[in-house]
PDB file of C-alpha atoms in Angstrom:
ATOM      1  CA  MET A   1       0.163   0.059  -0.399  1.00 43.00           C
ATOM      2  CA  ALA A   2       2.566   2.649   0.473  1.00 45.00           C
ATOM      3  CA  ALA A   3       5.989   2.951  -0.603  1.00 59.00           C
ATOM      4  CA  ASP A   4       7.847   1.653   2.369  1.00 93.00           C
ATOM      5  CA  LEU A   5       5.485  -0.175   4.742  1.00 98.00           C
ATOM      6  CA  VAL A   6       7.469  -1.712   8.038  1.00 99.00           C
ATOM      7  CA  PHE A   7       5.064  -3.163  10.739  1.00 99.00           C
ATOM      8  CA  LEU A   8       7.004  -2.886  13.585  1.00 99.00           C
ATOM      9  CA  LYS A   9       6.465  -4.695  16.959  1.00 98.00           C
ATOM     10  CA  LEU A  10       7.281  -3.872  20.409  1.00 98.00           C
ATOM     11  CA  GLY A  11       8.251  -6.741  22.427  1.00 94.00           C
ATOM     12  CA  GLY A  12       6.340  -7.403  25.932  1.00 94.00           C
ATOM     13  CA  SER A  13      10.199  -7.689  27.066  1.00 91.00           C
ATOM     14  CA  VAL A  14      11.106  -4.694  26.147  1.00 96.00           C
ATOM     15  CA  ILE A  15       7.717  -1.932  26.853  1.00 97.00           C
ATOM     16  CA  THR A  16       7.189  -4.177  29.976  1.00 95.00           C
ATOM     17  CA  ASP A  17       8.514  -5.981  33.090  1.00 92.00           C
ATOM     18  CA  LYS A  18       8.315  -9.256  33.336  1.00 81.00           C
ATOM     19  CA  SER A  19       9.090 -10.065  36.495  1.00 83.00           C
ATOM     20  CA  SER A  20       6.497  -7.565  38.082  1.00 88.00           C
ATOM     21  CA  PRO A  21       3.090  -7.798  37.323  1.00 88.00           C
ATOM     22  CA  GLU A  22       1.550  -5.405  34.847  1.00 91.00           C
ATOM     23  CA  THR A  23       4.575  -2.712  35.207  1.00 94.00           C
ATOM     24  CA  ALA A  24       4.549  -0.911  32.082  1.00 97.00           C
ATOM     25  CA  ARG A  25       8.586   0.376  31.379  1.00 97.00           C
ATOM     26  CA  GLU A  26       7.450   4.117  30.762  1.00 98.00           C
ATOM     27  CA  ASP A  27      10.802   5.689  30.456  1.00 98.00           C
ATOM     28  CA  VAL A  28      11.121   3.185  27.667  1.00 98.00           C
ATOM     29  CA  VAL A  29       8.168   3.378  25.746  1.00 99.00           C
ATOM     30  CA  ARG A  30       8.560   6.919  25.536  1.00 99.00           C
ATOM     31  CA  ARG A  31      12.244   6.529  24.074  1.00 99.00           C
ATOM     32  CA  LEU A  32      11.094   3.986  21.916  1.00 99.00           C
ATOM     33  CA  ALA A  33       8.359   6.925  20.328  1.00 99.00           C
ATOM     34  CA  GLN A  34      10.993   9.908  20.229  1.00 99.00           C
ATOM     35  CA  GLU A  35      12.947   7.479  17.578  1.00 99.00           C
ATOM     36  CA  ILE A  36      10.176   6.314  16.112  1.00 99.00           C
ATOM     37  CA  ARG A  37       9.592   9.953  15.262  1.00 99.00           C
ATOM     38  CA  GLN A  38      12.060  11.032  14.070  1.00 98.00           C
ATOM     39  CA  ALA A  39      12.214   8.191  11.373  1.00 98.00           C
ATOM     40  CA  LEU A  40       9.878   9.172  10.480  1.00 98.00           C
ATOM     41  CA  ALA A  41      11.169  12.782   9.375  1.00 97.00           C
ATOM     42  CA  GLU A  42      13.940  11.166   8.319  1.00 96.00           C
ATOM     43  CA  THR A  43      12.808   9.257   5.427  1.00 95.00           C
ATOM     44  CA  GLU A  44       9.748  10.233   3.269  1.00 94.00           C
ATOM     45  CA  GLY A  45       7.286   7.637   2.172  1.00 95.00           C
ATOM     46  CA  LEU A  46       8.099   6.075   5.513  1.00 97.00           C
ATOM     47  CA  GLN A  47       4.440   4.216   7.194  1.00 98.00           C
ATOM     48  CA  LEU A  48       3.818   1.984  10.266  1.00 99.00           C
ATOM     49  CA  VAL A  49       1.238  -0.532  11.446  1.00 99.00           C
ATOM     50  CA  ILE A  50       3.010  -0.720  15.267  1.00 99.00           C
ATOM     51  CA  GLY A  51       1.962  -3.292  17.064  1.00 99.00           C
ATOM     52  CA  HIS A  52       3.154  -4.440  20.997  1.00 98.00           C
ATOM     53  CA  GLY A  53       3.168  -7.349  23.025  1.00 94.00           C
ATOM     54  CA  SER A  54       1.152  -7.869  26.311  1.00 92.00           C
ATOM     55  CA  GLY A  55       4.580  -8.425  28.829  1.00 90.00           C
ATOM     56  CA  SER A  56       3.932  -8.687  31.444  1.00 90.00           C
ATOM     57  CA  PHE A  57      -0.513  -8.057  31.231  1.00 92.00           C
ATOM     58  CA  GLY A  58      -1.913 -10.837  29.873  1.00 86.00           C
ATOM     59  CA  HIS A  59       0.880 -13.882  30.282  1.00 82.00           C
ATOM     60  CA  SER A  60       0.151 -13.732  34.007  1.00 84.00           C
ATOM     61  CA  VAL A  61      -3.840 -13.487  33.429  1.00 89.00           C
ATOM     62  CA  ALA A  62      -3.939 -16.338  30.412  1.00 90.00           C
ATOM     63  CA  HIS A  63      -0.986 -18.457  32.205  1.00 88.00           C
ATOM     64  CA  ARG A  64      -4.202 -18.561  35.551  1.00 90.00           C
ATOM     65  CA  TYR A  65      -7.447 -19.258  33.292  1.00 94.00           C
ATOM     66  CA  ARG A  66      -5.264 -21.175  30.626  1.00 93.00           C
ATOM     67  CA  THR A  67      -6.622 -19.411  28.160  1.00 94.00           C
ATOM     68  CA  HIS A  68      -4.146 -19.949  24.808  1.00 92.00           C
ATOM     69  CA  SER A  69      -6.795 -23.635  25.311  1.00 94.00           C
ATOM     70  CA  GLY A  70      -9.715 -22.446  24.900  1.00 96.00           C
ATOM     71  CA  VAL A  71     -12.775 -23.178  26.513  1.00 96.00           C
ATOM     72  CA  VAL A  72     -10.889 -25.665  29.963  1.00 96.00           C
ATOM     73  CA  ASP A  73     -13.399 -25.292  32.638  1.00 96.00           C
ATOM     74  CA  ASP A  74     -16.697 -22.628  34.128  1.00 96.00           C
ATOM     75  CA  HIS A  75     -13.482 -20.471  34.777  1.00 96.00           C
ATOM     76  CA  SER A  76     -12.073 -20.396  31.267  1.00 97.00           C
ATOM     77  CA  TRP A  77     -14.908 -17.107  29.945  1.00 98.00           C
ATOM     78  CA  TYR A  78     -13.859 -14.978  33.343  1.00 97.00           C
ATOM     79  CA  GLY A  79      -9.946 -15.536  32.252  1.00 96.00           C
ATOM     80  CA  LEU A  80     -11.191 -14.742  28.406  1.00 97.00           C
ATOM     81  CA  ALA A  81     -11.976 -11.332  29.422  1.00 97.00           C
ATOM     82  CA  GLY A  82      -9.727 -10.951  32.117  1.00 97.00           C
ATOM     83  CA  THR A  83      -7.002 -10.946  29.282  1.00 96.00           C
ATOM     84  CA  SER A  84      -7.912  -9.636  27.284  1.00 96.00           C
ATOM     85  CA  ARG A  85      -8.456  -6.061  30.660  1.00 97.00           C
ATOM     86  CA  ALA A  86      -5.321  -6.871  31.102  1.00 96.00           C
ATOM     87  CA  ALA A  87      -3.941  -6.474  27.314  1.00 96.00           C
ATOM     88  CA  ALA A  88      -6.101  -3.320  26.275  1.00 97.00           C
ATOM     89  CA  ARG A  89      -4.996  -1.735  29.549  1.00 97.00           C
ATOM     90  CA  LEU A  90      -1.611  -1.953  28.103  1.00 98.00           C
ATOM     91  CA  ASN A  91      -2.171  -0.956  24.611  1.00 98.00           C
ATOM     92  CA  ARG A  92      -3.820   2.577  26.814  1.00 98.00           C
ATOM     93  CA  LEU A  93      -0.375   3.601  28.105  1.00 98.00           C
ATOM     94  CA  VAL A  94       1.242   2.723  24.935  1.00 99.00           C
ATOM     95  CA  THR A  95      -1.154   4.000  22.494  1.00 99.00           C
ATOM     96  CA  ASP A  96      -1.158   7.652  25.172  1.00 99.00           C
ATOM     97  CA  TRP A  97       2.898   7.753  25.555  1.00 99.00           C
ATOM     98  CA  LEU A  98       2.924   6.951  21.356  1.00 99.00           C
ATOM     99  CA  PHE A  99       0.655   9.593  20.912  1.00 99.00           C
ATOM    100  CA  GLU A 100       1.638  11.837  23.113  1.00 99.00           C
ATOM    101  CA  ALA A 101       4.973  11.858  20.977  1.00 98.00           C
ATOM    102  CA  GLY A 102       3.632  13.920  18.419  1.00 98.00           C
ATOM    103  CA  LEU A 103       2.697  10.169  16.176  1.00 99.00           C
ATOM    104  CA  PRO A 104      -1.160  10.457  15.155  1.00 99.00           C
ATOM    105  CA  VAL A 105      -1.401   7.029  16.826  1.00 99.00           C
ATOM    106  CA  ILE A 106      -4.790   4.977  16.495  1.00 99.00           C
ATOM    107  CA  SER A 107      -5.499   2.234  18.316  1.00 99.00           C
ATOM    108  CA  PHE A 108      -7.794  -0.907  16.901  1.00 99.00           C
ATOM    109  CA  GLN A 109      -8.035  -4.058  18.730  1.00 98.00           C
ATOM    110  CA  PRO A 110      -7.595  -7.335  17.593  1.00 98.00           C
ATOM    111  CA  SER A 111     -10.010  -9.405  18.637  1.00 97.00           C
ATOM    112  CA  ALA A 112     -13.053  -6.853  18.111  1.00 97.00           C
ATOM    113  CA  SER A 113     -13.486  -8.667  14.217  1.00 98.00           C
ATOM    114  CA  ALA A 114     -10.522 -11.373  14.893  1.00 98.00           C
ATOM    115  CA  LEU A 115     -11.422 -14.594  14.810  1.00 99.00           C
ATOM    116  CA  CYS A 116      -9.199 -18.068  14.994  1.00 98.00           C
ATOM    117  CA  CYS A 117      -9.565 -21.828  13.523  1.00 98.00           C
ATOM    118  CA  ALA A 118      -7.969 -23.134  15.444  1.00 97.00           C
ATOM    119  CA  ARG A 119      -5.490 -20.958  17.685  1.00 95.00           C
ATOM    120  CA  ARG A 120      -4.860 -20.333  13.191  1.00 96.00           C
ATOM    121  CA  LEU A 121      -6.039 -16.377  12.592  1.00 98.00           C
ATOM    122  CA  VAL A 122      -8.533 -16.511   9.368  1.00 98.00           C
ATOM    123  CA  ARG A 123      -9.636 -13.313   9.927  1.00 98.00           C
ATOM    124  CA  LEU A 124      -9.159 -10.087  10.507  1.00 99.00           C
ATOM    125  CA  GLU A 125     -10.897  -6.429   9.427  1.00 98.00           C
ATOM    126  CA  VAL A 126      -8.142  -4.900   7.835  1.00 99.00           C
ATOM    127  CA  GLU A 127     -10.347  -1.888   5.814  1.00 98.00           C
ATOM    128  CA  PRO A 128      -9.976   0.283   8.588  1.00 98.00           C
ATOM    129  CA  LEU A 129      -6.280  -0.255   9.093  1.00 99.00           C
ATOM    130  CA  ARG A 130      -5.729   0.789   4.823  1.00 98.00           C
ATOM    131  CA  ARG A 131      -7.494   3.543   5.688  1.00 98.00           C
ATOM    132  CA  ALA A 132      -6.046   5.376   8.461  1.00 99.00           C
ATOM    133  CA  LEU A 133      -2.680   4.963   6.962  1.00 98.00           C
ATOM    134  CA  ALA A 134      -3.590   7.288   3.903  1.00 98.00           C
ATOM    135  CA  GLY A 135      -5.001   9.324   6.403  1.00 98.00           C
ATOM    136  CA  GLY A 136      -1.559   8.729   7.124  1.00 98.00           C
ATOM    137  CA  LEU A 137      -2.660   7.812  10.366  1.00 99.00           C
ATOM    138  CA  ILE A 138      -0.746   5.166  12.241  1.00 99.00           C
ATOM    139  CA  PRO A 139      -2.475   1.717  13.504  1.00 99.00           C
ATOM    140  CA  ILE A 140      -1.178  -0.036  16.103  1.00 99.00           C
ATOM    141  CA  VAL A 141      -2.839  -4.129  17.297  1.00 99.00           C
ATOM    142  CA  TYR A 142      -1.086  -5.864  20.544  1.00 98.00           C
ATOM    143  CA  GLY A 143      -1.313  -9.405  20.930  1.00 96.00           C
ATOM    144  CA  ASP A 144      -5.113  -9.972  22.129  1.00 96.00           C
ATOM    145  CA  VAL A 145      -7.502 -12.572  22.731  1.00 97.00           C
ATOM    146  CA  ALA A 146      -9.148 -13.824  19.504  1.00 98.00           C
ATOM    147  CA  MET A 147     -13.100 -15.988  18.796  1.00 98.00           C
ATOM    148  CA  ASP A 148     -11.942 -19.693  18.060  1.00 98.00           C
ATOM    149  CA  THR A 149     -14.563 -21.469  15.554  1.00 98.00           C
ATOM    150  CA  GLU A 150     -12.747 -25.007  17.653  1.00 98.00           C
ATOM    151  CA  GLN A 151     -12.176 -23.794  21.074  1.00 98.00           C
ATOM    152  CA  GLY A 152     -14.211 -21.048  21.118  1.00 98.00           C
ATOM    153  CA  PHE A 153     -11.104 -19.105  21.521  1.00 98.00           C
ATOM    154  CA  ALA A 154      -7.493 -17.820  21.687  1.00 96.00           C
ATOM    155  CA  ILE A 155      -4.424 -16.039  22.221  1.00 96.00           C
ATOM    156  CA  ILE A 156      -3.128 -14.356  18.337  1.00 96.00           C
ATOM    157  CA  SER A 157      -0.080 -12.869  18.874  1.00 94.00           C
ATOM    158  CA  THR A 158       1.087  -9.764  17.521  1.00 96.00           C
ATOM    159  CA  GLU A 159       3.790 -12.505  14.694  1.00 95.00           C
ATOM    160  CA  GLN A 160       0.743 -13.418  14.197  1.00 96.00           C
ATOM    161  CA  ILE A 161      -1.777 -10.498  12.822  1.00 98.00           C
ATOM    162  CA  PHE A 162       1.371  -9.589  10.908  1.00 98.00           C
ATOM    163  CA  SER A 163       2.197 -12.150   8.831  1.00 98.00           C
ATOM    164  CA  TYR A 164      -2.037 -12.017   8.371  1.00 98.00           C
ATOM    165  CA  LEU A 165      -1.317  -7.977   7.277  1.00 99.00           C
ATOM    166  CA  VAL A 166       1.660  -8.029   4.882  1.00 98.00           C
ATOM    167  CA  ALA A 167      -0.780  -9.803   1.845  1.00 98.00           C
ATOM    168  CA  PRO A 168      -3.907  -7.343   2.261  1.00 98.00           C
ATOM    169  CA  LEU A 169      -1.341  -4.094   3.187  1.00 98.00           C
ATOM    170  CA  GLY A 170       1.493  -4.690   1.378  1.00 97.00           C
ATOM    171  CA  ALA A 171       4.327  -4.764   4.324  1.00 98.00           C
ATOM    172  CA  GLY A 172       7.165  -4.706   3.048  1.00 97.00           C
ATOM    173  CA  ARG A 173       9.478  -4.942   6.258  1.00 98.00           C
ATOM    174  CA  ILE A 174       8.409  -6.099   9.990  1.00 98.00           C
ATOM    175  CA  VAL A 175      10.650  -5.437  11.973  1.00 98.00           C
ATOM    176  CA  LEU A 176      11.064  -7.650  15.856  1.00 97.00           C
ATOM    177  CA  ALA A 177      11.964  -5.366  18.546  1.00 97.00           C
ATOM    178  CA  GLY A 178      12.883  -7.923  21.831  1.00 93.00           C
ATOM    179  CA  ILE A 179      15.031  -7.494  24.520  1.00 91.00           C
ATOM    180  CA  VAL A 180      17.753  -8.926  22.340  1.00 90.00           C
ATOM    181  CA  ASP A 181      19.654  -7.681  19.420  1.00 93.00           C
ATOM    182  CA  GLY A 182      19.038 -10.519  17.295  1.00 93.00           C
ATOM    183  CA  VAL A 183      19.109 -14.760  17.009  1.00 92.00           C
ATOM    184  CA  TYR A 184      21.314 -15.921  18.850  1.00 90.00           C
ATOM    185  CA  THR A 185      23.340 -19.204  19.583  1.00 84.00           C
ATOM    186  CA  ALA A 186      23.128 -19.505  23.006  1.00 77.00           C
ATOM    187  CA  ASP A 187      21.470 -17.071  25.853  1.00 74.00           C
ATOM    188  CA  PRO A 188      23.155 -14.144  24.909  1.00 78.00           C
ATOM    189  CA  LEU A 189      22.074 -13.183  28.803  1.00 74.00           C
ATOM    190  CA  GLN A 190      23.281 -16.562  30.395  1.00 74.00           C
ATOM    191  CA  GLN A 191      25.623 -16.892  28.542  1.00 74.00           C
ATOM    192  CA  PRO A 192      27.896 -13.909  26.243  1.00 72.00           C
ATOM    193  CA  GLY A 193      30.129 -16.132  25.499  1.00 73.00           C
ATOM    194  CA  ALA A 194      28.854 -18.781  24.020  1.00 69.00           C
ATOM    195  CA  ALA A 195      26.006 -16.772  22.314  1.00 81.00           C
ATOM    196  CA  HIS A 196      27.108 -15.907  19.016  1.00 88.00           C
ATOM    197  CA  ARG A 197      24.678 -13.898  16.730  1.00 91.00           C
ATOM    198  CA  LEU A 198      23.239 -14.936  13.673  1.00 93.00           C
ATOM    199  CA  GLY A 199      23.854 -12.651  10.636  1.00 94.00           C
ATOM    200  CA  HIS A 200      21.633 -14.088   7.739  1.00 96.00           C
ATOM    201  CA  ILE A 201      18.871 -16.616   8.150  1.00 96.00           C
ATOM    202  CA  THR A 202      16.374 -18.152   5.314  1.00 97.00           C
ATOM    203  CA  PRO A 203      14.721 -21.057   4.588  1.00 96.00           C
ATOM    204  CA  ARG A 204      17.384 -22.115   2.733  1.00 95.00           C
ATOM    205  CA  ASN A 205      20.195 -22.375   6.054  1.00 94.00           C
ATOM    206  CA  TRP A 206      16.610 -22.836   8.292  1.00 94.00           C
ATOM    207  CA  PRO A 207      17.080 -26.110   8.806  1.00 92.00           C
ATOM    208  CA  ASP A 208      21.060 -25.634   9.962  1.00 89.00           C
ATOM    209  CA  VAL A 209      19.842 -23.225  11.388  1.00 89.00           C
ATOM    210  CA  ARG A 210      17.028 -24.391  13.623  1.00 88.00           C
ATOM    211  CA  THR A 211      19.793 -27.600  14.176  1.00 82.00           C
ATOM    212  CA  LEU A 212      21.519 -24.894  16.686  1.00 79.00           C
ATOM    213  CA  LEU A 213      19.393 -23.114  18.735  1.00 76.00           C
ATOM    214  CA  GLY A 214      17.571 -26.148  19.491  1.00 54.00           C
ATOM    215  CA  GLY A 215      18.811 -27.525  22.038  1.00 43.00           C
ATOM    216  CA  SER A 216      19.519 -24.073  22.975  1.00 39.00           C
ATOM    217  CA  HIS A 217      17.689 -23.305  26.935  1.00 37.00           C
ATOM    218  CA  ALA A 218      18.079 -18.919  25.209  1.00 35.00           C
ATOM    219  CA  VAL A 219      16.224 -19.496  22.019  1.00 37.00           C
ATOM    220  CA  ASP A 220      13.066 -18.597  23.945  1.00 35.00           C
ATOM    221  CA  VAL A 221      14.886 -15.523  26.174  1.00 32.00           C
ATOM    222  CA  THR A 222      11.932 -13.432  24.215  1.00 32.00           C
ATOM    223  CA  GLY A 223       8.662 -15.810  25.520  1.00 44.00           C
ATOM    224  CA  GLY A 224       9.199 -18.799  22.333  1.00 70.00           C
ATOM    225  CA  MET A 225      12.122 -16.466  19.911  1.00 76.00           C
ATOM    226  CA  LEU A 226      12.407 -20.533  17.734  1.00 82.00           C
ATOM    227  CA  SER A 227       8.155 -20.910  17.199  1.00 86.00           C
ATOM    228  CA  LYS A 228       8.874 -16.397  16.532  1.00 88.00           C
ATOM    229  CA  VAL A 229      11.504 -17.544  14.124  1.00 91.00           C
ATOM    230  CA  GLU A 230      10.008 -20.242  12.416  1.00 92.00           C
ATOM    231  CA  ALA A 231       6.943 -18.827  11.614  1.00 94.00           C
ATOM    232  CA  MET A 232       8.844 -15.543  10.011  1.00 96.00           C
ATOM    233  CA  VAL A 233      10.795 -17.441   7.440  1.00 97.00           C
ATOM    234  CA  ASP A 234       7.755 -19.465   6.737  1.00 96.00           C
ATOM    235  CA  LEU A 235       6.343 -15.660   6.092  1.00 98.00           C
ATOM    236  CA  VAL A 236       8.913 -14.677   3.725  1.00 98.00           C
ATOM    237  CA  SER A 237       9.323 -18.468   1.469  1.00 96.00           C
ATOM    238  CA  ARG A 238       5.844 -17.164   0.823  1.00 96.00           C
ATOM    239  CA  HIS A 239       6.355 -13.304   0.664  1.00 97.00           C
ATOM    240  CA  PRO A 240       9.867 -12.889  -1.229  1.00 95.00           C
ATOM    241  CA  ASP A 241      10.528  -9.676  -1.584  1.00 95.00           C
ATOM    242  CA  LEU A 242       9.290  -9.200   2.636  1.00 97.00           C
ATOM    243  CA  THR A 243      12.524  -8.734   4.688  1.00 97.00           C
ATOM    244  CA  VAL A 244      12.305  -9.906   8.815  1.00 98.00           C
ATOM    245  CA  THR A 245      14.293  -7.873  11.585  1.00 98.00           C
ATOM    246  CA  VAL A 246      14.471  -8.688  14.936  1.00 96.00           C
ATOM    247  CA  VAL A 247      16.660  -6.496  16.992  1.00 97.00           C
ATOM    248  CA  SER A 248      17.001  -4.698  20.210  1.00 96.00           C
ATOM    249  CA  GLY A 249      14.385  -2.483  21.154  1.00 98.00           C
ATOM    250  CA  ALA A 250      16.259  -1.993  25.086  1.00 96.00           C
ATOM    251  CA  ILE A 251      19.591  -0.195  23.140  1.00 97.00           C
ATOM    252  CA  PRO A 252      18.899   3.584  22.506  1.00 98.00           C
ATOM    253  CA  GLY A 253      19.009   4.195  19.013  1.00 98.00           C
ATOM    254  CA  ARG A 254      19.271   1.266  17.725  1.00 98.00           C
ATOM    255  CA  VAL A 255      14.609   0.875  16.683  1.00 98.00           C
ATOM    256  CA  GLN A 256      15.788   4.315  14.255  1.00 98.00           C
ATOM    257  CA  GLN A 257      18.937   3.067  13.149  1.00 97.00           C
ATOM    258  CA  VAL A 258      17.093  -0.161  11.606  1.00 98.00           C
ATOM    259  CA  LEU A 259      13.940   2.001   9.981  1.00 98.00           C
ATOM    260  CA  LEU A 260      16.759   3.448   8.172  1.00 96.00           C
ATOM    261  CA  GLY A 261      17.488   1.113   6.282  1.00 93.00           C
ATOM    262  CA  ASP A 262      20.304  -0.249   8.395  1.00 90.00           C
ATOM    263  CA  THR A 263      20.686  -3.699   7.414  1.00 85.00           C
ATOM    264  CA  ALA A 264      23.951  -4.398   9.181  1.00 86.00           C
ATOM    265  CA  ALA A 265      21.414  -4.864  12.411  1.00 90.00           C
ATOM    266  CA  GLY A 266      20.589  -7.550  14.542  1.00 95.00           C
ATOM    267  CA  THR A 267      19.908 -10.078  12.383  1.00 96.00           C
ATOM    268  CA  ARG A 268      17.823  -9.842   8.761  1.00 97.00           C
ATOM    269  CA  ILE A 269      15.384 -13.272   7.418  1.00 98.00           C
ATOM    270  CA  SER A 270      15.168 -12.173   3.478  1.00 97.00           C
ATOM    271  CA  ASN A 271      14.077 -14.512   0.796  1.00 92.00           C
ATOM    272  CA  ASP A 272      18.034 -13.090  -0.721  1.00 73.00           C
ATOM    273  CA  ALA A 273      20.867 -15.382  -0.087  1.00 55.00           C
ATOM    274  CA  GLY A 274      23.028 -12.346  -0.324  1.00 46.00           C
ATOM    275  CA  ALA A 275      25.075 -11.275   3.404  1.00 42.00           C
TER     276      ALA A 275
END
């Protein structure tokens, strides 16, 4: 849709303190807002859809009620409501802080139109986001709950939402800003000496890369990195012109750097064979 439409995810591990229930990192979000604003000011034609994770807000409630499994007992629907409420509360904070930085953001609650089948997102209303982009706005989506035709309801991640929106909105890039600066062979927070950053992952080298990551606890350090990377590899294989970059949102300036087109930072996931 845009000359350069980028989907940017602000990971829950970056914008919240996962060790403290429902604790948002306001200083980090406000810094990221300034980086985003600067990148937009410096790049003509750049448009964004911003997504964010739930971090210490939605995950604790979802875990308690096993929301990802759908209806499992008499308390499941109450747990669904609680998970949705927690995710929306964080979204309100993030949206407010980005707006206060001068960004024309508008929030779209995924659960209002999303439908899943066996945890797979099969329907999401796209036209409102398309019109928001056409008006110069920055849509915000987030990890949320969704009704599910097989199990009652499910949880949908920001990555699932992005994957669904790539084709109809025409995104050329996805930036996943987590706590670590890319995809590593070991946990860079727990084993810094043994951790090596992978510069480039492609569908061709993914089987070998996956073997490297399979035995590492660290690949899940940002909340399921292995499954996220696997999903992104599948996505770029289906959309050959798409590039995904995994970087750290905790490093000041890194998100701005990648939005401005730096291809050396973090880990790049793409279809091409170049380094």
